[in-house]
Coordinates of C-alpha atoms in Angstrom, one line a residue:
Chain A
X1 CA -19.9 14.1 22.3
X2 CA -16.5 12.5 22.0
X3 CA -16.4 11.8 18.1
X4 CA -13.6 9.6 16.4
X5 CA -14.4 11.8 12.8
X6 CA -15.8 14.8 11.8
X7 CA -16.2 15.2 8.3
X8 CA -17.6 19.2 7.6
X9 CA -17.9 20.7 4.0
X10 CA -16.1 18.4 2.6
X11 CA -15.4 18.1 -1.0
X12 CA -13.0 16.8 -3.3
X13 CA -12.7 17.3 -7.4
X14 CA -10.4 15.4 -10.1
X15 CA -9.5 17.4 -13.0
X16 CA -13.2 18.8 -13.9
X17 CA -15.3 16.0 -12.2
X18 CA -16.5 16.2 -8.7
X19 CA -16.0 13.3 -6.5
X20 CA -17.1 14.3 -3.4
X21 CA -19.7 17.8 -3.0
X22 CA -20.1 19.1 0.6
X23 CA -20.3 16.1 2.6
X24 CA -21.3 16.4 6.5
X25 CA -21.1 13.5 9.1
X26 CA -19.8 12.7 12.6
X27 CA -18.4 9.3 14.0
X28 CA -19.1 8.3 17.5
X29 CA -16.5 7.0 19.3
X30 CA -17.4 3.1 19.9
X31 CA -19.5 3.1 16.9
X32 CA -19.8 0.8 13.6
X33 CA -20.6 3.5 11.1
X34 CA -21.3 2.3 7.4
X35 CA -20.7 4.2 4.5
X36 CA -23.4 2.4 1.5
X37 CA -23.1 3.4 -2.2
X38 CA -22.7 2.1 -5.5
X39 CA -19.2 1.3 -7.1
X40 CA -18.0 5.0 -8.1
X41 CA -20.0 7.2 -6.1
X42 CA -16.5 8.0 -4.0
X43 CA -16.3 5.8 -1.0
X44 CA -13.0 4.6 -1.9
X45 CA -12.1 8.0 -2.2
X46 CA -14.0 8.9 1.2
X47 CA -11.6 6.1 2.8
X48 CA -8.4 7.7 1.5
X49 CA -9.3 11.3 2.6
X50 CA -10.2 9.7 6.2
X51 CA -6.7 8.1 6.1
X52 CA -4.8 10.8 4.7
X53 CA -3.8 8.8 1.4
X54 CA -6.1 11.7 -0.8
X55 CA -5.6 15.4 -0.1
X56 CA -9.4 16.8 -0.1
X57 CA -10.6 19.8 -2.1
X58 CA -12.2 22.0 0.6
X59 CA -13.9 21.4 3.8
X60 CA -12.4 19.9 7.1
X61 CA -11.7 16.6 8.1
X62 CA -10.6 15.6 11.3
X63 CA -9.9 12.2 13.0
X64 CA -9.3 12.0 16.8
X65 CA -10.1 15.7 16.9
X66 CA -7.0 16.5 15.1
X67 CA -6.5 17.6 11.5
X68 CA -6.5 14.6 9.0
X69 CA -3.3 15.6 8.2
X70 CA -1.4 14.7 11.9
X71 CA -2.3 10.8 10.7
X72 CA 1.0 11.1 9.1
X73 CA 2.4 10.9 12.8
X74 CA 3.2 7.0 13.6
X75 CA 2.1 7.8 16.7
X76 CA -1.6 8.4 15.2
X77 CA -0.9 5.7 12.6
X78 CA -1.1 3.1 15.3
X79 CA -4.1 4.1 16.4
X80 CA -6.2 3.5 13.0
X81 CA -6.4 0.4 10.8
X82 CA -7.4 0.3 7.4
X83 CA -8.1 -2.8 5.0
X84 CA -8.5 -1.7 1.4
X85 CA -10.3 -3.2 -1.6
X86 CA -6.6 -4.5 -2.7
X87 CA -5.0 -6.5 -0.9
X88 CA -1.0 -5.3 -0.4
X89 CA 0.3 -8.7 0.6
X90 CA 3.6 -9.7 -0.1
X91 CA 3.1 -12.9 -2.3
X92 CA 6.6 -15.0 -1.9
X93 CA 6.3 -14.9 2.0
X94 CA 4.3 -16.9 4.2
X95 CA 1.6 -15.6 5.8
X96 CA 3.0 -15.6 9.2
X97 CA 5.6 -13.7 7.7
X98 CA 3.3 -11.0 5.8
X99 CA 2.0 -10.9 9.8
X100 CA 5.2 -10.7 11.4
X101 CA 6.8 -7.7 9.4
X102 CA 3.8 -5.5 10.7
X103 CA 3.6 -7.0 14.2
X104 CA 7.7 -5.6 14.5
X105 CA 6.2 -2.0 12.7
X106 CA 3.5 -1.8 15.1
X107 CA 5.5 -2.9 18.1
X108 CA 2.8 -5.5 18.6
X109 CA 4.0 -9.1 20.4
X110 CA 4.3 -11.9 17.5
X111 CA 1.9 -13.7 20.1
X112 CA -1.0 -11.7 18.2
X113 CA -0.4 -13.5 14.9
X114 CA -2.2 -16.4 16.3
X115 CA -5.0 -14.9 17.8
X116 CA -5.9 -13.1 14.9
X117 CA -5.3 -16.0 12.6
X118 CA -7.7 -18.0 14.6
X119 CA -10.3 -14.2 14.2
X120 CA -10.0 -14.9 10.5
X121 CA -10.4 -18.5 10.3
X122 CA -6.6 -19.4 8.6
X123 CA -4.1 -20.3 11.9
X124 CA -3.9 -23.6 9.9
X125 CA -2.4 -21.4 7.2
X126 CA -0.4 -19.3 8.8
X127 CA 2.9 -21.4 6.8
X128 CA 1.2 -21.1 3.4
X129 CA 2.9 -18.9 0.7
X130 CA 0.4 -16.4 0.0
X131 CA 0.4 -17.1 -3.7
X132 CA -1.3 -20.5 -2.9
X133 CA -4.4 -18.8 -0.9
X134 CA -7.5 -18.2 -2.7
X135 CA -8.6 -14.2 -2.7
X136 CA -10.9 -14.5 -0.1
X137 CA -8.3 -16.5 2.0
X138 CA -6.3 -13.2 1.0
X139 CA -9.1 -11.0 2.4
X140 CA -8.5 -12.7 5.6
X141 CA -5.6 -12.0 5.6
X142 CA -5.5 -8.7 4.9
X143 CA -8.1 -7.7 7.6
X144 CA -5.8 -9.9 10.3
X145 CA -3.3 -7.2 9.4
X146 CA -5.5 -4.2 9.9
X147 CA -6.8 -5.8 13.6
X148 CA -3.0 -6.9 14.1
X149 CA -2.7 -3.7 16.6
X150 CA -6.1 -3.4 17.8
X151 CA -6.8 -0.1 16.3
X152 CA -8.9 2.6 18.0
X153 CA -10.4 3.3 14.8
X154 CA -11.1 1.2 11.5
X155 CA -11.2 1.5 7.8
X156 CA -13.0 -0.9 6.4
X157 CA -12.6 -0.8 2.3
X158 CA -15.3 -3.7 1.0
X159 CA -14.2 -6.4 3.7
X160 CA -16.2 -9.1 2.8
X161 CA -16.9 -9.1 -1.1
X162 CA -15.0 -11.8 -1.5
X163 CA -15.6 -14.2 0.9
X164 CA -18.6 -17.0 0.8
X165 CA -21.3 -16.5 3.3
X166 CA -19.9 -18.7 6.3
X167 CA -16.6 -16.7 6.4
X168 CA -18.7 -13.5 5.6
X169 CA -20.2 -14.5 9.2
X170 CA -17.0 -15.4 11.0
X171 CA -15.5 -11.7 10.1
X172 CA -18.7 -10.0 11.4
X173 CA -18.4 -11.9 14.3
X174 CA -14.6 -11.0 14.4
X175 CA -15.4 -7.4 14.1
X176 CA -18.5 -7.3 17.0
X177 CA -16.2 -8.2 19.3
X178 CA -13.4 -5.9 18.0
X179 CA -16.4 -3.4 18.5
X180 CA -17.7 -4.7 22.0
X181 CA -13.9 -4.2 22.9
X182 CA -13.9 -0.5 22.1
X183 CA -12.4 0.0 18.1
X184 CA -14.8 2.4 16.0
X185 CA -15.3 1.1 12.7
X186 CA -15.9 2.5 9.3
X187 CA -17.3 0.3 7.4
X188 CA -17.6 1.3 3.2
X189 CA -19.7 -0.9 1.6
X190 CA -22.3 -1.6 -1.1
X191 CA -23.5 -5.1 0.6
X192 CA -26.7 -3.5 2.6
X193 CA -27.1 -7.0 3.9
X194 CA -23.6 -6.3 5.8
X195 CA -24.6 -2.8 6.8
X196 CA -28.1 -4.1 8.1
X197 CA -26.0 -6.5 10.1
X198 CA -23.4 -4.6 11.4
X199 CA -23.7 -0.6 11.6
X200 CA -25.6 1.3 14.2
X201 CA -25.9 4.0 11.4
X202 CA -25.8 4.1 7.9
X203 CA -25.0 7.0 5.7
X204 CA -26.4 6.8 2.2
X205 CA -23.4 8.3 -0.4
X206 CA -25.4 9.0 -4.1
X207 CA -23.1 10.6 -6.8
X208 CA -20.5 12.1 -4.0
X209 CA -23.4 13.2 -1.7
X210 CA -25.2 11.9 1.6
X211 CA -28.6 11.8 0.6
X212 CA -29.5 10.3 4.2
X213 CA -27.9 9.4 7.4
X214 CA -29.5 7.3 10.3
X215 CA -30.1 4.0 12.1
X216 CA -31.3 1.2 9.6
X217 CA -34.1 0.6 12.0
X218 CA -35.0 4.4 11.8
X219 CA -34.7 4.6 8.0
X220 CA -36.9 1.6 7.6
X221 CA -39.5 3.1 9.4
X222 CA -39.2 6.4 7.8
X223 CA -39.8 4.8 4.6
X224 CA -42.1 2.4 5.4
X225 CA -45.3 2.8 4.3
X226 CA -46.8 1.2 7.7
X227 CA -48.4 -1.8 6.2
X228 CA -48.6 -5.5 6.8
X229 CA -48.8 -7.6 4.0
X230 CA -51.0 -11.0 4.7
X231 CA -50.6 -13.9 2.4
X232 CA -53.8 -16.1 2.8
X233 CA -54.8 -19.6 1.8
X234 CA -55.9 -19.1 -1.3
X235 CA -52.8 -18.1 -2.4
X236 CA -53.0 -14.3 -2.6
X237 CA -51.8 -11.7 -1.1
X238 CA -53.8 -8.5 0.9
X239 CA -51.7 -5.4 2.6
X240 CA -53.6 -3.9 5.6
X241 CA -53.1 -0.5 7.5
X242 CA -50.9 -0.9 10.8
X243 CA -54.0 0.4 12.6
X244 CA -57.5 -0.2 13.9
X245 CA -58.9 -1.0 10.8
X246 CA -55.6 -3.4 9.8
X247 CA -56.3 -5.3 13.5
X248 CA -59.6 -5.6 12.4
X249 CA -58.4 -7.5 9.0
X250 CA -56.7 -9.4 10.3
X251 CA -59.1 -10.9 13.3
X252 CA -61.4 -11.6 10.5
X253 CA -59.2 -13.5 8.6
X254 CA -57.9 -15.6 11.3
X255 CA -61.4 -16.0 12.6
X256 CA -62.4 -17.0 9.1
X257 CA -59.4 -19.9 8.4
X258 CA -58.1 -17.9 5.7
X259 CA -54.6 -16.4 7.1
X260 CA -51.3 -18.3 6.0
X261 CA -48.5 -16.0 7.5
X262 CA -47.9 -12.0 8.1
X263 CA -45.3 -10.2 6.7
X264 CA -43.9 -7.1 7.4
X265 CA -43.6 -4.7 4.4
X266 CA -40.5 -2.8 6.2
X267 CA -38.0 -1.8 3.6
X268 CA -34.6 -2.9 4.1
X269 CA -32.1 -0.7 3.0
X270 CA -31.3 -1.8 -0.2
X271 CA -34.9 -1.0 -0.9
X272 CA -34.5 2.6 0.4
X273 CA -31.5 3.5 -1.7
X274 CA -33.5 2.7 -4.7
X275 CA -36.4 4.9 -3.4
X276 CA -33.9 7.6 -2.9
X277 CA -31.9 7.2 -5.8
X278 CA -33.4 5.4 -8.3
X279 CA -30.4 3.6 -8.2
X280 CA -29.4 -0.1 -6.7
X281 CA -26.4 -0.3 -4.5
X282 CA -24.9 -3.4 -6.5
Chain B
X1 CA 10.8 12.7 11.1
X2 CA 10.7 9.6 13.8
X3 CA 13.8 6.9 12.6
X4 CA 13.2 3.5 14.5
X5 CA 16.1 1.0 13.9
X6 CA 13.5 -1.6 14.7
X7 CA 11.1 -0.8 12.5
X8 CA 14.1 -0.1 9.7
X9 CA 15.3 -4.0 10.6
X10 CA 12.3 -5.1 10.0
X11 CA 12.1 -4.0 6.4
X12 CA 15.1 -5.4 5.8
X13 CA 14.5 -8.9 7.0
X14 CA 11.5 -8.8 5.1
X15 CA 13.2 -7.9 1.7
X16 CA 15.9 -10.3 2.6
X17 CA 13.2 -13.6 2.9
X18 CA 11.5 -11.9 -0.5
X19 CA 14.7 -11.4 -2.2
X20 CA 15.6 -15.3 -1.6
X21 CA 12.5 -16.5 -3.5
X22 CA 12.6 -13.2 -6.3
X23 CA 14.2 -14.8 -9.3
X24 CA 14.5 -11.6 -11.1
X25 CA 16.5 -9.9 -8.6
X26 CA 18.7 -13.2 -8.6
X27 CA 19.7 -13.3 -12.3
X28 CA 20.5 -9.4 -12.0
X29 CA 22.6 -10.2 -9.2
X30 CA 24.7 -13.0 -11.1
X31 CA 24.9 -11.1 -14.3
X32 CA 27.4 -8.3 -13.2
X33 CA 29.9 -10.8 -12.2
X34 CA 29.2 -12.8 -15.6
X35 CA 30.3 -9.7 -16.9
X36 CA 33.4 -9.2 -14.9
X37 CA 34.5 -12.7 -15.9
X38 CA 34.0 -12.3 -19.2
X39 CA 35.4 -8.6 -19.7
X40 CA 38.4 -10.5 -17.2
X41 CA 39.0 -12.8 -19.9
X42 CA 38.8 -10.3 -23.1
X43 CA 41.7 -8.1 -21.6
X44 CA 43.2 -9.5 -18.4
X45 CA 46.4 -6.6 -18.7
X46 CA 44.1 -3.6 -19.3
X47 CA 43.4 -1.8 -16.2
X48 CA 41.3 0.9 -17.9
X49 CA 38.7 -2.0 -18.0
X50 CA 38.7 -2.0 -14.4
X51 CA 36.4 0.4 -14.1
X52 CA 33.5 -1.1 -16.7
X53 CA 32.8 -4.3 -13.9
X54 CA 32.4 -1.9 -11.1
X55 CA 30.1 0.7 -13.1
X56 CA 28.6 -2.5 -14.9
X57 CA 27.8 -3.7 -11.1
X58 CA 26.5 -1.0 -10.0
X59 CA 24.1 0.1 -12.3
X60 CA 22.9 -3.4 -12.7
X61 CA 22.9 -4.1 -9.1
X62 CA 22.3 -0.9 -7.7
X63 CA 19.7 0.8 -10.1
X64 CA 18.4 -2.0 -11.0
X65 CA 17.7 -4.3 -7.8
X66 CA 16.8 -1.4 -6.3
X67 CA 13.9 -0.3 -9.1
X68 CA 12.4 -4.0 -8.8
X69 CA 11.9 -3.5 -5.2
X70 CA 10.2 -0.1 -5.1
X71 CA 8.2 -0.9 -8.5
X72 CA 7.2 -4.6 -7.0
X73 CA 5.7 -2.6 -4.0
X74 CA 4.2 -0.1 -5.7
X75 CA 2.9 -2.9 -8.2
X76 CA 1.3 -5.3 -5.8
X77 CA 0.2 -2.4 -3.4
X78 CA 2.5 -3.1 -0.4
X79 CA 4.0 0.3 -0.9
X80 CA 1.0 2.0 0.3
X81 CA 0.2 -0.5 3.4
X82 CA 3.7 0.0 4.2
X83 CA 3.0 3.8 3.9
X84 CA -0.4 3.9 6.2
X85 CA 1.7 2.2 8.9
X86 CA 4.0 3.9 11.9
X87 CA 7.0 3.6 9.7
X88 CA 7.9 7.0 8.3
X89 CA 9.4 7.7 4.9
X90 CA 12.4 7.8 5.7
X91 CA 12.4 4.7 7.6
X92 CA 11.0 2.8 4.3
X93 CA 13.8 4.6 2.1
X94 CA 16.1 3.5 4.0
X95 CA 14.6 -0.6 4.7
X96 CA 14.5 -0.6 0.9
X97 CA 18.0 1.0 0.2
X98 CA 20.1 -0.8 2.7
X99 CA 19.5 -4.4 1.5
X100 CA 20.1 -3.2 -2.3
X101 CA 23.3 -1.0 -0.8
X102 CA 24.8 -4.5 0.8
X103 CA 24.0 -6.7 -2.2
X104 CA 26.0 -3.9 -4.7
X105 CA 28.6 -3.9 -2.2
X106 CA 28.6 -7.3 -2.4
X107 CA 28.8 -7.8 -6.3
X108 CA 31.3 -5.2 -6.9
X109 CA 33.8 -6.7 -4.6
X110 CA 32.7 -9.9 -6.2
X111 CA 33.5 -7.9 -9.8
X112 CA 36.7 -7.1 -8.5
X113 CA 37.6 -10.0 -7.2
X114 CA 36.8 -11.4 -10.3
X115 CA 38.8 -8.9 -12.3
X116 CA 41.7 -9.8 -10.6
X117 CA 42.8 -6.0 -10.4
X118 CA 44.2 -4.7 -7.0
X119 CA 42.3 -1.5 -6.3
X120 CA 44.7 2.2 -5.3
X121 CA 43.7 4.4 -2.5
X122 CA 41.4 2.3 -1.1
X123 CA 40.0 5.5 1.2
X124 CA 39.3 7.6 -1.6
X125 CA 38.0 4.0 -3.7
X126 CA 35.8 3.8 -0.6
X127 CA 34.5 7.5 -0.6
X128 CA 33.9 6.9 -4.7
X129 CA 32.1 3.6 -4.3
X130 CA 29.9 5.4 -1.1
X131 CA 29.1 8.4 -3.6
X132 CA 28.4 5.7 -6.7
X133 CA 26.0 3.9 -4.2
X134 CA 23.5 6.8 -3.0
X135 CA 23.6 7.9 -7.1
X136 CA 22.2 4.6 -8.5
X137 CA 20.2 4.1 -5.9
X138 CA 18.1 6.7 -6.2
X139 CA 18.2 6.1 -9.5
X140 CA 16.8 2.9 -8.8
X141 CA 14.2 4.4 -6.2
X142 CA 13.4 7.0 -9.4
X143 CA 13.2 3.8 -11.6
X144 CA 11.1 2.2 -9.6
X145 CA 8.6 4.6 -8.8
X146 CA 8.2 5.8 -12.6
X147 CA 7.6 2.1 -13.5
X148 CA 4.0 0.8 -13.2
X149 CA 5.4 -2.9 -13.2
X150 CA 8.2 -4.6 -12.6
X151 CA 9.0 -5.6 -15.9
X152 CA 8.4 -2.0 -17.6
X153 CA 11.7 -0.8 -14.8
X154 CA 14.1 -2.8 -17.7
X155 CA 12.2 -0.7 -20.4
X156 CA 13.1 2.6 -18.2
X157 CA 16.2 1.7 -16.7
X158 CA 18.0 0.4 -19.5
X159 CA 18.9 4.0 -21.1
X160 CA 20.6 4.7 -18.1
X161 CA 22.4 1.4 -18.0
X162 CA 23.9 2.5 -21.3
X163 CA 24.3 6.0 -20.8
X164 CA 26.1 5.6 -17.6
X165 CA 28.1 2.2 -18.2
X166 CA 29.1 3.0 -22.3
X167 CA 28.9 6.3 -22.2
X168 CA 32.5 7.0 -23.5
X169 CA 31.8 4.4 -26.0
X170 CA 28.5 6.1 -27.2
X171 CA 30.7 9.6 -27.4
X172 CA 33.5 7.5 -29.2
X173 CA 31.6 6.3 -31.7
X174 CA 29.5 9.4 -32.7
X175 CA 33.0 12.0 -32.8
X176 CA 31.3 14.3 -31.4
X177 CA 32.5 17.2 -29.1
X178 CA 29.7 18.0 -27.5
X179 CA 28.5 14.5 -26.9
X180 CA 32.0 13.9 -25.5
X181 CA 31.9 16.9 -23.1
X182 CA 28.5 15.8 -21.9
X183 CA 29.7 12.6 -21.4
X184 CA 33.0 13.5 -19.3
X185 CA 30.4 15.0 -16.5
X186 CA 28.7 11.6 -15.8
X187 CA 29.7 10.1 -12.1
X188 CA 30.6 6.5 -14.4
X189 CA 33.4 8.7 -16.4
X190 CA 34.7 10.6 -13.1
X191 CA 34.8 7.4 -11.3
X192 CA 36.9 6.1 -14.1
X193 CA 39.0 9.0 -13.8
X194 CA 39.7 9.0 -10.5
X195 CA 40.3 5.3 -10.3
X196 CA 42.9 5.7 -13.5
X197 CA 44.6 9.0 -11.7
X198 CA 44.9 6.9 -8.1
X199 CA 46.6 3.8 -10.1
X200 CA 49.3 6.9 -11.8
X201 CA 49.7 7.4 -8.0
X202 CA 47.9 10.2 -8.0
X203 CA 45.6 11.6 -4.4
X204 CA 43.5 14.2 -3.7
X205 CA 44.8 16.9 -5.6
X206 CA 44.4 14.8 -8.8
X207 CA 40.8 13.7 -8.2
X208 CA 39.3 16.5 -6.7
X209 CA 37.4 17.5 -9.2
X210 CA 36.3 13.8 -10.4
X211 CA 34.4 13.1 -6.5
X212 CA 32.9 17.2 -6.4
X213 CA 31.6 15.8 -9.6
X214 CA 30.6 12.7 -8.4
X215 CA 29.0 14.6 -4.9
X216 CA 27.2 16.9 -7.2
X217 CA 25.6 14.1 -9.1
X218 CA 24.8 12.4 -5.7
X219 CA 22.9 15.3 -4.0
X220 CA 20.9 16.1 -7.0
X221 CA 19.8 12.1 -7.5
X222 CA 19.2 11.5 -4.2
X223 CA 16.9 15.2 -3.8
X224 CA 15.5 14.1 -7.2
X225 CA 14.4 10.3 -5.9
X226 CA 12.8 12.4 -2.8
X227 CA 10.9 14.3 -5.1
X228 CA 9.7 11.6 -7.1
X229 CA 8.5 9.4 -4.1
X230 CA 6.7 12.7 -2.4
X231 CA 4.3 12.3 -6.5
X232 CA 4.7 8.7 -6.6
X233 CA 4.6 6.7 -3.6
X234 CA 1.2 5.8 -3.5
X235 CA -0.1 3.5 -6.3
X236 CA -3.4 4.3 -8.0

């Protein structure tokens, strides 16, 4: 299996408090892999292991089969991209210019600037001072950087959680097709809604562990509880077995003129983190 | 180590467009020469004042343009996105030195220009003002990274914009030995020196001792300012 990461053991401690306690995972090559947790259970400090910002305690970590450590070659840094939750942009300079200072550091044609400008949604912008955009206009700007080089692999720090729901949907689309064009991304987020959207796995991270890793479609049916809730005319509601006997319900009710709509009682993953960890992923 | 001149350049260009709009940087530009005129005017026939707009410059200058560049990066996070791209360390020392190197070129020869004072030995001025330059700017890179903010690099800096630009007058006024004996080893005191012994005619017999001085300094600043970027370069 050709794997992008491969995180083994890993832990990490600050002082007397452990951030990070034996974490395991593995990163297809090709694949959008999110990392979902609440704020302080350490995926920001995940991110900055993967990226060599954050020496880790014990363990191994490696990225393009190599130690984490050789992504302090340029030659490996040009393979990765990372947007963080702040967003390093040089405020007094336009934001072509913010673009074109990294499109000379990553040897990248200044021909890209527009192409990603028009990715993000701000080539009408791109002569703005960026002390005039707004922070999600910032975001945009920031993760036009980090796909600047079309990097093999991707950090993604909290992309969206500033930006309103129809530029939310512009960026996923942006990052698809990143995807569909061969970049593995890492996505580290606490916006299930995103990961449900976007991943095709999901790693749960609960006070520096993984406390499950799979598909969201496998982890809603692992903890479902294979029921179908029916909401009928009268106004209430009835859950039925996904079964013989549920089929059975449910012919009745229709037969009867009593059935309003079906609904699935599939978890989504917000849901399952709660079951998990008795804690939400806000 | 990789070195790309490209990737060097554009650094530079960058902090060149960013320096045009960075007020800050501007008025610490301007105020050396300020100084020059004015310390001009107070004694136009001294030339042991010579010496105080050149070390005024470049600790100003060099230090503290310099420190606002590195503490701005570090402050607003561009520090570390500059760091998790191809452009090693010592390509990013050196974008942010060179552009703070040219501009304290720039303001001492405007200082002495300024002054008014002809400068002797202009070989061994050149290796002096060379040796000056890599000493306050790694103070400046040292400054810079300490300092959480821009603003807090004046609260930093400023003790060694006395020590090193009135130190004699510090030791002066206190009468004391020791004090001045410290004093006399700082690179301000054996550029002062050197400059004085070079206007008696003097050459390399006569300063010797002022630029191993001055070389010692230099080495230890600039493996200090290493140091401190290796613990400081990324923000928290």
């Amino acid at each position: 299996m050709d794997y992008q990461v491969e995180v083994n053991g890993l832990t990490k401690a600050f002082a007397n408090k452990s951030a990070l306690k034996g974490v395991d995972y593995a990163i297809k090559k090709g694949e959008i892999f999110g990392l979902l947790g609440p704020s302080g259970s350490g995926k920001t400090t995940m991110v900055k292991i993967l990226t060599a910002q954050l020496q880790h305690t014990s363990g191994a970590v490696q990225v393009f089969g190599n130690d984490v450590s050789k992504l302090k070659d340029p030659a490996q840094m040009k393979r990765i991209g990372i947007l963080t939750d702040n967003s390093g942009l040089y405020d007094r300079l336009t934001v072509y210019d913010n673009l074109e200072l990294f499109c000379k550091l990553y040897d990248v044609s200044e021909r890209r600037i527009d192409e990603v400008l028009e990715e993000v949604n701000l080539l009408q912008d791109k002569k703005t001072i960026v002390k005039q955009l707004s922070k999600g206009m910032k975001q945009r700007v920031t993760l036009a950087r980090a796909i600047l080089h079309k990097p093999e692999l991707l950090f993604l720090d909290e992309p969206t959680s500033a930006l309103d729901p129809t530029n939310k949907g512009q960026i996923h689309a942006g990052l698809r097709k990143l995807n569909k064009e061969g970049t593995t991304i890492f996505l580290s987020t606490h916006d299930m809604q995103e990961a449900e959207e976007l991943c095709n796995r999901v790693a749960f991270l609960h006070n520096g562990s993984i406390v499950e890793l799979d598909t969201p479609q496998q982890l809603r049916i692992k903890h479902g509880d294979s029921t179908i809730k029916l909401l009928l005319k009268n106004g209430s509601t009835v859950s039925v077995k996904q079964d013989m006997s549920g089929a059975n319900a449910i012919s009745q009710y229709i037969t009867n003129g009593e059935l309003l709509s079906v609904h699935s009682n599939e978890p989504n993953l917000g849901d399952i983190f709660v079951k998990l960890t008795g804690r939400e992923l806000q | 180590m990789t070195f790309s001149i490209k990737r060097v350049r554009a650094i530079v260009t960058k902090d060149w467009k960013d320096l045009l709009k960075n007020s800050y940087v501007l008025i610490t530009i301007v105020l050396p020469l300020a100084f020059a005129a004015m310390l001009s005017r107070m004694a136009p026939d001294d030339p042991s004042l010579l010496t105080m707009p050149i070390n005024i410059a470049l600790a100003m200058t060099g230090a503290f343009v310099q420190a606002s560049i590195m503490a701005e990066e570090k402050e607003k996070n561009t520090l570390r996105v500059l760091l998790l791209s191809p452009a090693s360390t010592l390509e990013i020392m050196a974008g942010k030195s060179f552009l703070s190197a040219f501009i304290t070129l720039a303001v001492v020869a405007g200082s002495i220009f300024i002054s008014g004072i002809q400068i002797p030995g202009l070989p061994y001025f050149s290796i002096m003002l060379l040796l000056s330059l890599v000493i306050f700017l790694s103070f400046g890179t040292i400054i810079g990274l300490v300092s959480r903010t821009v603003m807090e690099t004046s609260v930093v800096g400023l003790p060694v914009l006395i020590i090193f630009t009135y130190g004699s007058m510090l030791a002066s006024m206190f009468d004391n030995p020791t004090m001045s004996a410290i004093v006399s080893y700082l690179p301000t005191e054996s550029f002062s020196a050197a400059l004085a012994s070079l206007g008696q005619n003097g050459g390399f017999a006569e300063i010797k001792w002022d630029l191993l001085n001055m070389l010692l300094w230099a080495i230890v600043s600039l493996i200090a300012a290493v140091f401190v970027y290796g613990k400081r370069r990324f923000d928290k």
